[in-house]
Coordinates of C-alpha atoms in Angstrom, one line a residue:
Chain A
M1286 CA -16.6 28.4 -3.3
D1287 CA -13.5 30.6 -3.1
K1288 CA -11.2 31.0 0.2
Y1289 CA -13.9 34.4 1.5
E1290 CA -16.9 32.2 1.7
C1291 CA -14.1 29.0 3.5
I1292 CA -12.9 32.3 6.2
Y1293 CA -17.1 32.7 7.0
L1294 CA -17.6 29.2 7.6
K1295 CA -14.7 28.7 9.6
E1296 CA -14.5 31.6 12.0
N1297 CA -19.4 30.8 11.8
M1298 CA -18.6 27.1 12.1
S1299 CA -18.0 27.5 16.2
S1300 CA -20.3 29.5 17.5
V1301 CA -23.2 28.4 14.8
V1302 CA -23.2 24.0 15.4
G1303 CA -25.0 23.1 18.6
K1304 CA -27.0 26.2 18.7
M1305 CA -29.9 25.5 16.2
A1306 CA -30.6 22.5 14.8
A1307 CA -31.3 24.1 11.1
S1308 CA -28.7 26.0 10.9
T1309 CA -26.1 23.0 11.9
R1310 CA -28.1 21.2 9.8
S1311 CA -27.8 23.9 6.8
Q1312 CA -23.9 24.2 7.5
V1313 CA -23.8 20.7 7.3
L1314 CA -24.5 20.8 3.7
F1315 CA -23.0 23.3 2.8
L1316 CA -19.3 21.9 4.2
Y1317 CA -21.0 19.0 2.3
R1318 CA -21.4 20.8 -1.1
L1319 CA -18.4 22.8 -0.8
L1320 CA -16.2 18.7 -0.2
M1321 CA -17.9 17.1 -3.2
K1322 CA -17.2 20.3 -5.6
E1323 CA -13.2 20.8 -4.1
S1324 CA -12.7 16.6 -4.1
S1325 CA -13.6 16.6 -7.7
K1326 CA -10.4 19.0 -8.6
F1327 CA -8.2 15.9 -8.0
P1328 CA -6.6 15.7 -12.2
S1329 CA -6.3 12.1 -10.8
Y1330 CA -9.4 9.6 -11.6
N1331 CA -8.2 7.6 -9.5
Y1332 CA -8.0 9.9 -5.7
R1333 CA -10.7 11.6 -7.4
T1334 CA -13.4 8.9 -6.9
Y1335 CA -11.7 8.6 -4.2
A1336 CA -12.2 11.3 -2.3
L1337 CA -16.3 12.1 -3.8
R1338 CA -16.8 8.2 -2.2
R1339 CA -15.0 8.9 1.5
V1340 CA -16.9 12.3 1.9
R1341 CA -19.8 11.0 0.0
D1342 CA -20.2 7.8 2.3
A1343 CA -19.1 9.2 5.3
F1344 CA -21.6 11.8 5.5
R1345 CA -23.7 9.3 4.9
A1346 CA -22.6 7.0 7.9
N1347 CA -23.0 9.5 10.4
Q1348 CA -26.7 11.3 8.9
N1349 CA -28.2 10.3 11.7
I1350 CA -26.2 11.5 14.9
E1351 CA -28.0 13.4 16.5
D1352 CA -25.1 14.8 19.0
P1353 CA -24.1 17.7 19.7
K1354 CA -20.8 17.3 20.2
T1355 CA -19.9 14.9 18.5
V1356 CA -20.6 16.9 15.0
Q1357 CA -19.0 19.8 16.4
Q1358 CA -16.4 17.5 16.5
L1359 CA -16.9 15.8 12.8
V1360 CA -17.3 19.1 11.2
K1361 CA -14.5 20.0 12.7
Q1362 CA -13.3 16.9 10.5
G1363 CA -13.9 18.0 7.8
M1364 CA -13.1 21.3 8.2
D1365 CA -9.5 19.8 8.2
T1366 CA -9.7 17.5 5.6
L1367 CA -11.2 20.1 3.3
D1368 CA -8.2 21.6 3.9
I1369 CA -5.8 19.2 3.2
I1370 CA -8.9 18.6 -0.1
R1371 CA -7.3 22.2 -1.4
R1372 CA -3.8 22.0 -0.5
Q1373 CA -3.1 18.3 -2.7
V1374 CA -6.3 19.5 -5.4
G1375 CA -3.7 22.7 -6.0
Y1376 CA -0.4 20.4 -5.7
T1377 CA -0.7 18.1 -9.5
P1378 CA 2.9 17.7 -10.5
T1379 CA 3.0 20.1 -15.0
H1380 CA 7.1 19.3 -15.0
R1381 CA 7.6 16.0 -16.7
V1382 CA 9.0 13.5 -15.2
H1383 CA 9.3 10.6 -18.0
E1384 CA 11.8 11.9 -20.9
G1385 CA 11.8 10.5 -24.8
E1386 CA 9.0 8.8 -24.8
Chain B
M885 CA 2.9 57.2 -21.1
W886 CA 3.2 55.2 -18.1
S887 CA 0.3 53.6 -19.0
K888 CA 0.2 52.8 -22.7
T889 CA 3.0 50.6 -20.6
V890 CA 1.0 49.3 -18.8
T891 CA -1.8 48.5 -21.6
T892 CA 0.8 46.8 -23.6
K893 CA 1.7 44.8 -21.2
I894 CA -1.1 43.7 -20.2
L895 CA -2.6 43.0 -24.1
G896 CA 1.1 40.9 -24.4
Y897 CA 0.8 38.8 -21.2
M898 CA -3.0 37.8 -22.4
R899 CA -1.7 36.9 -26.0
G900 CA 0.4 35.1 -23.1
F901 CA 3.6 37.0 -24.8
P902 CA 4.8 39.3 -22.2
K903 CA 7.1 41.3 -24.0
Q904 CA 9.5 42.0 -21.5
R905 CA 10.1 37.9 -21.7
M906 CA 10.5 38.0 -25.3
N907 CA 14.4 39.7 -24.7
Y908 CA 15.4 36.0 -23.2
G909 CA 15.0 34.4 -25.5
Q910 CA 13.2 30.3 -25.5
S911 CA 14.4 29.9 -22.0
V912 CA 11.9 31.3 -20.0
V913 CA 8.3 29.1 -20.5
S914 CA 5.2 31.0 -21.3
V915 CA 2.2 30.9 -19.5
V916 CA 0.5 29.7 -22.6
E917 CA 3.2 26.8 -23.2
R918 CA 3.2 25.4 -19.4
E919 CA -0.8 24.4 -20.3
V920 CA -0.6 23.1 -23.5
I921 CA 2.5 21.4 -21.0
K922 CA 0.1 20.6 -18.0
S923 CA -3.3 19.9 -20.6
R924 CA 0.3 17.7 -22.3
E925 CA 0.8 16.2 -18.2
L926 CA -2.7 15.0 -18.1
E927 CA -3.8 13.3 -21.5
K928 CA -0.7 11.3 -21.0
D929 CA -2.2 10.2 -17.5
E930 CA -5.7 9.4 -18.8
L931 CA -4.1 7.0 -21.1
R932 CA -2.2 4.9 -18.6
P933 CA -3.5 1.7 -18.2
L934 CA -5.1 0.7 -14.2
Y935 CA -3.6 -0.2 -11.8
M936 CA -4.2 -3.3 -10.5
D937 CA -1.0 -4.5 -8.6
F938 CA -1.6 -2.9 -5.1
Q939 CA 0.0 -5.6 -4.1
A940 CA 3.7 -4.7 -5.7
T941 CA 2.8 -1.3 -4.8
T942 CA 1.1 1.2 -3.6
P943 CA -0.2 4.9 -4.8
M944 CA -0.2 7.6 -2.3
D945 CA -2.8 9.3 0.2
P946 CA -2.8 12.3 -0.7
R947 CA -3.5 12.9 3.4
V948 CA -0.3 11.3 3.5
L949 CA 1.8 13.4 2.1
D950 CA 0.0 16.6 3.1
A951 CA 1.6 15.5 6.9
M952 CA 4.5 15.0 4.6
L953 CA 5.5 18.0 3.0
P954 CA 6.0 20.4 5.6
Y955 CA 9.2 18.3 6.9
Q956 CA 10.2 17.7 3.7
V957 CA 11.2 22.3 3.8
N958 CA 10.7 24.3 6.7
Y959 CA 10.7 21.6 9.1
Y960 CA 14.2 19.9 8.5
G961 CA 16.3 19.3 11.7
N962 CA 17.8 16.5 12.4
P963 CA 15.4 14.7 15.0
H964 CA 18.8 13.7 17.3
S965 CA 19.7 17.3 17.4
R966 CA 19.5 17.6 21.6
T967 CA 21.1 21.6 20.5
H968 CA 18.6 23.5 18.9
A969 CA 15.1 23.5 18.3
Y970 CA 15.0 22.3 14.3
G971 CA 16.2 18.9 15.9
W972 CA 13.1 19.3 18.3
E973 CA 10.3 20.3 15.9
S974 CA 11.6 17.0 14.4
E975 CA 12.0 14.6 16.8
S976 CA 7.7 14.8 18.4
A977 CA 7.0 14.8 15.1
M978 CA 9.0 11.8 14.9
E979 CA 7.2 10.9 18.2
K980 CA 4.0 11.6 16.5
A981 CA 5.1 9.2 14.6
R982 CA 5.9 5.8 16.3
K983 CA 3.2 6.7 18.2
Q984 CA 0.9 6.0 15.3
V985 CA 2.8 2.8 14.2
A986 CA 2.9 1.4 17.0
D987 CA -1.5 2.4 18.2
L988 CA -1.9 0.1 14.9
I989 CA -0.1 -2.9 15.7
A990 CA -1.0 -2.2 19.1
A991 CA 2.3 -2.4 21.0
D992 CA 4.6 0.5 22.9
P993 CA 5.5 3.1 21.1
R994 CA 9.4 2.7 22.5
E995 CA 9.3 -1.0 20.6
I996 CA 8.6 0.6 17.1
V997 CA 12.0 0.8 15.0
F998 CA 12.0 2.6 11.9
T999 CA 14.1 1.2 8.8
S1000 CA 13.7 1.5 5.7
G1001 CA 11.5 -1.2 4.9
A1002 CA 10.4 -5.0 5.4
T1003 CA 13.2 -6.1 3.4
E1004 CA 16.1 -3.9 6.1
S1005 CA 13.6 -4.8 8.9
N1006 CA 13.3 -8.1 7.8
N1007 CA 17.3 -8.9 8.0
M1008 CA 18.3 -7.4 10.5
S1009 CA 15.1 -9.5 12.6
I1010 CA 16.2 -12.7 10.7
K1011 CA 19.8 -12.4 11.0
G1012 CA 20.0 -9.9 14.2
V1013 CA 18.4 -12.3 16.1
A1014 CA 19.5 -15.9 15.0
R1015 CA 23.4 -14.1 15.1
F1016 CA 22.7 -12.4 18.8
Y1017 CA 22.4 -16.0 19.9
K1018 CA 24.6 -18.0 18.2
A1019 CA 26.5 -19.8 20.7
K1020 CA 24.3 -21.3 21.8
K1021 CA 21.1 -21.7 19.6
K1022 CA 21.3 -22.7 15.8
H1023 CA 18.2 -23.3 14.3
V1024 CA 16.3 -21.0 12.6
I1025 CA 12.4 -22.1 11.4
T1026 CA 10.6 -20.7 8.0
T1027 CA 8.4 -20.6 5.4
Q1028 CA 9.2 -21.9 1.8
T1029 CA 6.9 -19.4 0.7
E1030 CA 8.6 -16.2 2.2
H1031 CA 9.1 -13.8 0.7
K1032 CA 12.4 -13.6 -1.6
C1033 CA 14.0 -11.2 1.5
V1034 CA 13.5 -13.6 3.8
L1035 CA 14.9 -16.7 1.7
D1036 CA 17.5 -15.1 0.9
S1037 CA 18.4 -13.4 5.3
C1038 CA 18.5 -17.2 5.4
R1039 CA 20.6 -18.4 3.3
V1040 CA 23.2 -16.5 4.5
L1041 CA 22.7 -17.8 8.1
E1042 CA 23.2 -20.7 6.1
A1043 CA 26.3 -20.2 4.5
E1044 CA 27.4 -18.9 8.4
G1045 CA 26.6 -22.1 9.3
F1046 CA 23.1 -21.7 11.0
D1047 CA 20.9 -25.1 10.6
I1048 CA 17.4 -24.1 8.5
T1049 CA 14.6 -26.0 7.9
Y1050 CA 12.0 -24.5 5.1
L1051 CA 8.4 -26.1 6.6
P1052 CA 6.5 -27.1 3.4
V1053 CA 2.5 -25.6 2.8
K1054 CA -0.2 -27.3 2.6
T1055 CA -2.2 -27.0 -1.2
N1056 CA -4.3 -24.3 0.5
G1057 CA -1.2 -22.4 1.6
L1058 CA -1.1 -22.6 4.8
V1059 CA 2.0 -23.7 7.2
D1060 CA 1.0 -27.5 8.9
L1061 CA 0.3 -26.5 12.3
Q1062 CA 1.9 -29.7 14.4
L1063 CA 4.8 -30.0 11.4
L1064 CA 5.7 -26.6 12.9
E1065 CA 4.9 -28.0 16.4
E1066 CA 7.3 -31.1 16.3
T1067 CA 10.6 -29.6 14.0
I1068 CA 11.2 -27.4 16.9
R1069 CA 14.2 -28.1 18.6
P1070 CA 15.3 -26.9 21.9
D1071 CA 18.5 -24.9 19.7
T1072 CA 15.9 -23.8 18.1
S1073 CA 16.0 -19.4 18.3
L1074 CA 13.4 -17.8 16.0
V1075 CA 10.4 -19.5 14.2
S1076 CA 9.8 -16.7 10.6
V1077 CA 6.5 -17.0 9.6
M1078 CA 5.0 -14.0 6.9
T1079 CA 1.1 -12.8 7.9
V1080 CA -0.3 -12.2 4.9
N1081 CA 1.6 -13.7 1.4
N1082 CA 1.9 -11.4 -1.3
E1083 CA 1.7 -13.7 -4.4
I1084 CA -1.7 -16.2 -3.2
G1085 CA -2.9 -13.6 -0.3
V1086 CA -3.8 -16.4 2.1
R1087 CA -3.1 -15.3 6.2
Q1088 CA -1.6 -18.1 7.5
P1089 CA -2.3 -19.0 11.1
V1090 CA 0.2 -16.9 13.1
E1091 CA -2.1 -16.9 16.7
E1092 CA -1.5 -20.4 17.3
I1093 CA 2.2 -20.3 16.1
G1094 CA 2.6 -17.5 17.9
R1095 CA 0.6 -19.6 21.2
I1096 CA 3.2 -22.1 19.5
C1097 CA 5.8 -20.2 20.1
R1098 CA 5.6 -18.6 23.5
S1099 CA 5.9 -21.7 24.6
R1100 CA 8.2 -23.8 23.2
N1101 CA 10.6 -19.8 24.3
V1102 CA 10.7 -19.7 20.5
F1103 CA 11.4 -16.1 18.9
F1104 CA 9.2 -15.5 17.0
H1105 CA 9.2 -13.2 12.9
T1106 CA 6.5 -12.2 11.3
D1107 CA 6.8 -10.0 7.8
A1108 CA 3.1 -8.0 8.0
A1109 CA 4.3 -6.4 5.1
Q1110 CA 1.2 -7.1 3.9
A1111 CA -1.5 -7.6 6.5
V1112 CA -0.7 -3.5 8.8
G1113 CA -3.8 -1.6 7.7
K1114 CA -5.2 -4.3 5.6
I1115 CA -6.3 -6.6 8.6
P1116 CA -6.3 -5.8 12.2
V1117 CA -3.8 -6.4 13.7
N1118 CA -2.6 -6.7 17.4
V1119 CA 1.0 -7.6 18.9
S1120 CA 0.0 -8.9 21.9
E1121 CA -2.8 -11.3 21.0
W1122 CA -0.9 -12.6 18.4
K1123 CA 1.7 -12.8 20.9
V1124 CA 4.5 -11.2 18.5
D1125 CA 8.5 -11.0 19.2
L1126 CA 8.6 -9.4 16.2
M1127 CA 7.3 -7.9 12.9
S1128 CA 7.8 -5.9 9.5
I1129 CA 5.7 -3.4 8.2
S1130 CA 5.7 -1.4 5.1
G1131 CA 5.4 2.2 4.2
H1132 CA 4.6 1.5 0.3
K1133 CA 2.2 -0.8 1.1
I1134 CA -0.2 1.0 3.1
Y1135 CA -0.2 4.1 1.3
G1136 CA 2.6 5.6 2.6
P1137 CA 5.9 6.8 1.0
K1138 CA 8.3 4.3 -0.8
G1139 CA 11.6 4.4 1.5
V1140 CA 10.1 3.5 4.4
G1141 CA 9.3 1.2 7.0
A1142 CA 9.1 -0.6 11.1
L1143 CA 10.4 -3.4 13.5
Y1144 CA 8.6 -4.0 16.2
V1145 CA 10.5 -5.4 19.0
R1146 CA 9.2 -7.0 21.5
R1147 CA 10.7 -5.3 24.9
R1148 CA 8.9 -8.3 27.3
P1149 CA 10.3 -10.7 27.7
R1150 CA 12.5 -8.9 26.1
V1151 CA 14.5 -10.2 22.4
R1152 CA 18.0 -9.2 21.8
M1153 CA 19.4 -9.0 18.6
E1154 CA 22.4 -8.4 16.3
P1155 CA 21.8 -5.0 15.1
L1156 CA 22.9 -4.7 11.2
Q1157 CA 24.2 -1.3 10.3
N1158 CA 26.5 0.5 13.5
G1159 CA 26.7 4.4 14.3
G1160 CA 25.4 6.6 16.0
G1161 CA 23.3 4.5 18.1
Q1162 CA 19.7 5.9 17.1
E1163 CA 16.7 4.0 17.8
R1164 CA 17.8 3.0 20.4
G1165 CA 21.2 1.3 18.7
L1166 CA 19.4 -1.0 16.9
R1167 CA 19.2 1.2 13.7
S1168 CA 22.0 3.9 13.6
G1169 CA 21.4 5.9 10.7
T1170 CA 19.8 9.2 10.5
V1171 CA 15.7 8.9 10.7
P1172 CA 14.5 10.7 7.4
T1173 CA 11.6 12.6 9.7
P1174 CA 9.4 13.6 6.3
L1175 CA 9.4 9.0 5.4
A1176 CA 9.0 8.6 8.8
V1177 CA 5.7 11.2 9.6
G1178 CA 4.8 9.8 6.2
L1179 CA 4.6 6.5 7.9
G1180 CA 2.5 7.4 10.9
A1181 CA 0.3 8.9 9.2
A1182 CA -0.3 6.2 6.7
C1183 CA -0.6 3.8 10.0
E1184 CA -3.0 6.4 11.3
I1185 CA -5.3 6.6 8.4
A1186 CA -5.3 3.0 8.1
Q1187 CA -6.7 2.3 11.1
Q1188 CA -8.9 4.7 10.6
E1189 CA -10.3 3.1 7.0
L1190 CA -9.3 -0.6 8.1
E1191 CA -13.1 -1.2 8.8
Y1192 CA -14.5 0.9 5.0
D1193 CA -11.2 -1.1 3.2
H1194 CA -12.4 -3.8 4.6
T1195 CA -15.7 -3.6 2.7
R1196 CA -15.1 -2.2 0.2
V1197 CA -11.9 -4.1 -1.1
S1198 CA -14.0 -7.6 -0.6
M1199 CA -16.2 -6.0 -2.6
L1200 CA -14.7 -5.5 -5.3
S1201 CA -12.7 -8.4 -5.3
K1202 CA -15.8 -10.6 -5.1
R1203 CA -17.5 -8.7 -7.9
L1204 CA -14.1 -9.3 -9.3
V1205 CA -13.9 -12.8 -9.6
Q1206 CA -17.7 -14.0 -9.3
K1207 CA -17.2 -12.2 -13.1
I1208 CA -14.8 -14.0 -14.2
M1209 CA -15.5 -17.3 -12.3
S1210 CA -18.7 -17.5 -13.5
E1211 CA -17.6 -15.9 -17.6
I1212 CA -14.7 -18.8 -18.4
P1213 CA -14.1 -22.5 -17.5
D1214 CA -11.5 -22.8 -15.2
V1215 CA -10.0 -21.3 -13.7
V1216 CA -7.9 -21.7 -10.3
M1217 CA -8.3 -19.9 -7.3
N1218 CA -4.5 -19.9 -5.8
G1219 CA -4.6 -19.8 -2.3
D1220 CA -6.8 -21.2 0.2
P1221 CA -10.8 -19.4 -0.8
N1222 CA -11.8 -18.1 2.7
E1223 CA -8.1 -17.6 4.8
R1224 CA -7.4 -14.8 3.3
Y1225 CA -7.2 -11.0 2.2
P1226 CA -10.1 -10.4 0.1
G1227 CA -7.6 -7.5 -1.8
C1228 CA -5.1 -10.4 -3.3
I1229 CA -6.5 -12.6 -5.8
N1230 CA -4.4 -15.1 -7.6
L1231 CA -6.6 -16.9 -10.4
S1232 CA -4.2 -19.9 -12.4
F1233 CA -6.0 -19.4 -16.0
A1234 CA -5.6 -23.1 -16.9
Y1235 CA -4.2 -23.0 -21.6
V1236 CA -3.7 -19.8 -20.7
E1237 CA -0.4 -19.1 -21.1
G1238 CA 0.4 -16.2 -18.7
E1239 CA 2.5 -13.6 -19.7
S1240 CA 0.2 -13.6 -23.0
L1241 CA -2.1 -13.2 -21.4
L1242 CA -0.7 -10.2 -19.3
M1243 CA 0.6 -9.1 -22.9
A1244 CA -2.2 -8.9 -24.5
L1245 CA -4.1 -7.0 -21.1
K1246 CA -2.0 -5.0 -21.8
D1247 CA -4.4 -2.0 -20.8
V1248 CA -4.2 -3.2 -17.5
A1249 CA -1.0 -2.7 -14.8
L1250 CA -0.7 -5.9 -13.5
S1251 CA 1.4 -9.4 -12.2
S1252 CA 1.6 -12.5 -12.6
G1253 CA 4.2 -12.9 -9.1
S1254 CA 6.3 -10.7 -7.1
A1255 CA 7.2 -8.0 -8.1
C1256 CA 10.1 -8.6 -7.6
T1257 CA 10.8 -11.9 -9.9
S1258 CA 8.8 -9.6 -12.7
A1259 CA 11.2 -9.9 -14.8
S1260 CA 12.0 -13.6 -15.3
L1261 CA 9.8 -16.0 -17.0
E1262 CA 10.3 -19.0 -14.1
P1263 CA 6.5 -19.6 -12.9
S1264 CA 6.5 -18.7 -8.9
Y1265 CA 8.4 -20.5 -6.2
V1266 CA 5.5 -20.1 -3.9
L1267 CA 3.2 -21.7 -6.2
R1268 CA 5.5 -24.5 -6.8
A1269 CA 5.5 -24.5 -2.8
I1270 CA 1.4 -26.0 -2.9
G1271 CA 2.0 -27.9 -5.2
T1272 CA 0.0 -26.3 -8.2
D1273 CA 1.0 -27.4 -11.8
E1274 CA 3.3 -26.5 -13.5
D1275 CA 1.1 -25.3 -16.7
L1276 CA -1.1 -24.1 -14.3
A1277 CA 1.5 -22.1 -12.6
H1278 CA 2.7 -20.5 -15.7
S1279 CA -0.9 -19.5 -16.3
S1280 CA -1.8 -17.6 -12.9
I1281 CA -2.3 -13.0 -12.7
R1282 CA -2.1 -11.4 -9.3
F1283 CA -4.9 -9.4 -9.5
G1284 CA -4.8 -6.3 -6.2
I1285 CA -7.4 -4.4 -5.0
G1286 CA -6.8 -1.7 -2.5
R1287 CA -8.6 1.7 -1.3
F1288 CA -8.9 3.4 -4.8
S1289 CA -10.0 1.3 -6.9
T1290 CA -13.0 1.8 -8.5
E1291 CA -15.9 -0.4 -9.5
A1292 CA -15.2 0.4 -12.7
E1293 CA -12.1 -0.3 -12.8
V1294 CA -13.1 -3.8 -11.6
D1295 CA -15.6 -4.3 -15.0
F1296 CA -13.3 -3.2 -17.3
T1297 CA -10.0 -5.5 -15.9
A1298 CA -13.4 -8.6 -15.6
E1299 CA -14.6 -8.0 -19.5
K1300 CA -10.6 -7.0 -20.4
C1301 CA -9.6 -10.5 -19.0
I1302 CA -12.4 -12.8 -20.1
Q1303 CA -12.3 -11.4 -23.9
Q1304 CA -8.2 -12.2 -23.7
V1305 CA -8.9 -15.7 -22.2
K1306 CA -11.5 -16.4 -24.5
R1307 CA -9.0 -15.4 -27.2
L1308 CA -5.9 -16.8 -25.9
R1309 CA -7.5 -20.2 -25.9
E1310 CA -10.0 -20.1 -29.0
M1311 CA -5.8 -20.2 -30.7
S1312 CA -4.2 -23.0 -28.4
P1313 CA -4.6 -26.4 -29.7
L1314 CA -3.7 -27.4 -26.2
W1315 CA -8.1 -26.8 -25.2
E1316 CA -8.6 -28.1 -28.6
M1317 CA -7.9 -31.1 -27.9
V1318 CA -9.6 -30.7 -24.3
Q1319 CA -12.4 -30.0 -25.3
E1320 CA -12.3 -33.0 -27.7
G1321 CA -12.1 -35.2 -24.8
I1322 CA -8.2 -36.0 -24.4
D1323 CA -6.7 -35.8 -21.0
L1324 CA -3.9 -33.7 -22.0
K1325 CA -1.8 -35.9 -18.3
S1326 CA -1.7 -39.1 -20.2
I1327 CA -0.1 -36.8 -24.2
K1328 CA 3.8 -38.0 -24.5
W1329 CA 4.8 -35.2 -25.1
T1330 CA 8.5 -36.6 -27.3
Q1331 CA 11.0 -34.4 -28.7
H1332 CA 11.6 -34.1 -32.5

């Protein structure tokens, strides 16, 4: 997953969602895979397992939603979360905090 | 010649020692070294003990940090500056955060005052209300199991000539409502009872207390630092007049909290801090925008995740208790078994010294009581207040489960705990005597 894929996804998401069920499905699955992939990059064990678990459970809880408007809204939320995860995964303090241990 | 320089540079860089950097000496950390430090850091992180002390504090949620970061660097304006855009953007962020906090407890944003934490909120409400009404009302009621900051504020008031009643609690940790009603006098100005206890996790009957206080025309303050964001909180249904909220107990930043002050019927109080008149004059001093934004974000996330988190924490807590209880006998759960927040479990392991168990469980970050008093070896005053025997009070451990706890961590903690309790009991002469059928209470211990 690189930056261009993400931009592509962002540009296409709004136009695709709600048009065709099959393509919405593939977009949602794509978003799911992206979220899982990015979540697995958290260096901290607890954050990583939480993110993976939460993404999985959220998609599972909403898997039967049919209303295209709700789906679109949820996809938007997922995109925002993806942005947050990408930013926070990148934030890894590399400096030493506890000197002289 | 040009290409040669570029090639050497690239080659040098790939080897990790770029040529020009070498000239600066050792002060420049090369890419390779930085990578080594990073991997060492991560390695060290993985070797740290498991965190099972979510009542002391919680790690910040990455979503909260994400909301805060822009206000630490780009939007640094003083939220009280009215003359430029820097101030306006900070102000709107602060007001948004205020609304997020208010929404979580079903209050009006104008009723929220940002403070530095639950300790300040508690100090403000207890001292502030009591001092404002001191001309007519000189009595304050609290319970023996409150947090230290409430008890200490009451001690200060006592020194100022107020009359304080420290209500005893029942053996399950709950307040006796009838006793409370009988204790309220015509000159009682305030009742302060915490919602969820920080050491034993019991949830007080706040709705009933609120109803009693309202009918007797007494202000009701509740310290909800351990409750907000973990159980549904509604200030109108509970008839609460003042409520303390802490940021770092709900996956928010440390150093920020909030106080809910009811507007109708209005609660009047004397401010502790005087100055610029921020926060309606109740708490002067510049509101730390990034921290307030963090608290707001934490509250919003807590509201969204309340059900999910609660289900998960209940599941994990049940798993832990069942695992421990099924493997070792003579384990007592302190506090009411039903009226509680499941994420705070206080267990007493009979015939085992709590501190030595904590030492043995060095792979898990646990505590025998509240963090404030964890430096002293004295048994917890909360456990003494609920009438726990001295020996059981000495052998208690608090397990805190939160949003980021995993099944694997719970299982590991339970296994280690079982193993160490068994080991310590095997060494214990008391345990041996109990196994032989000697009643320890009947023994006369003489000093030599």
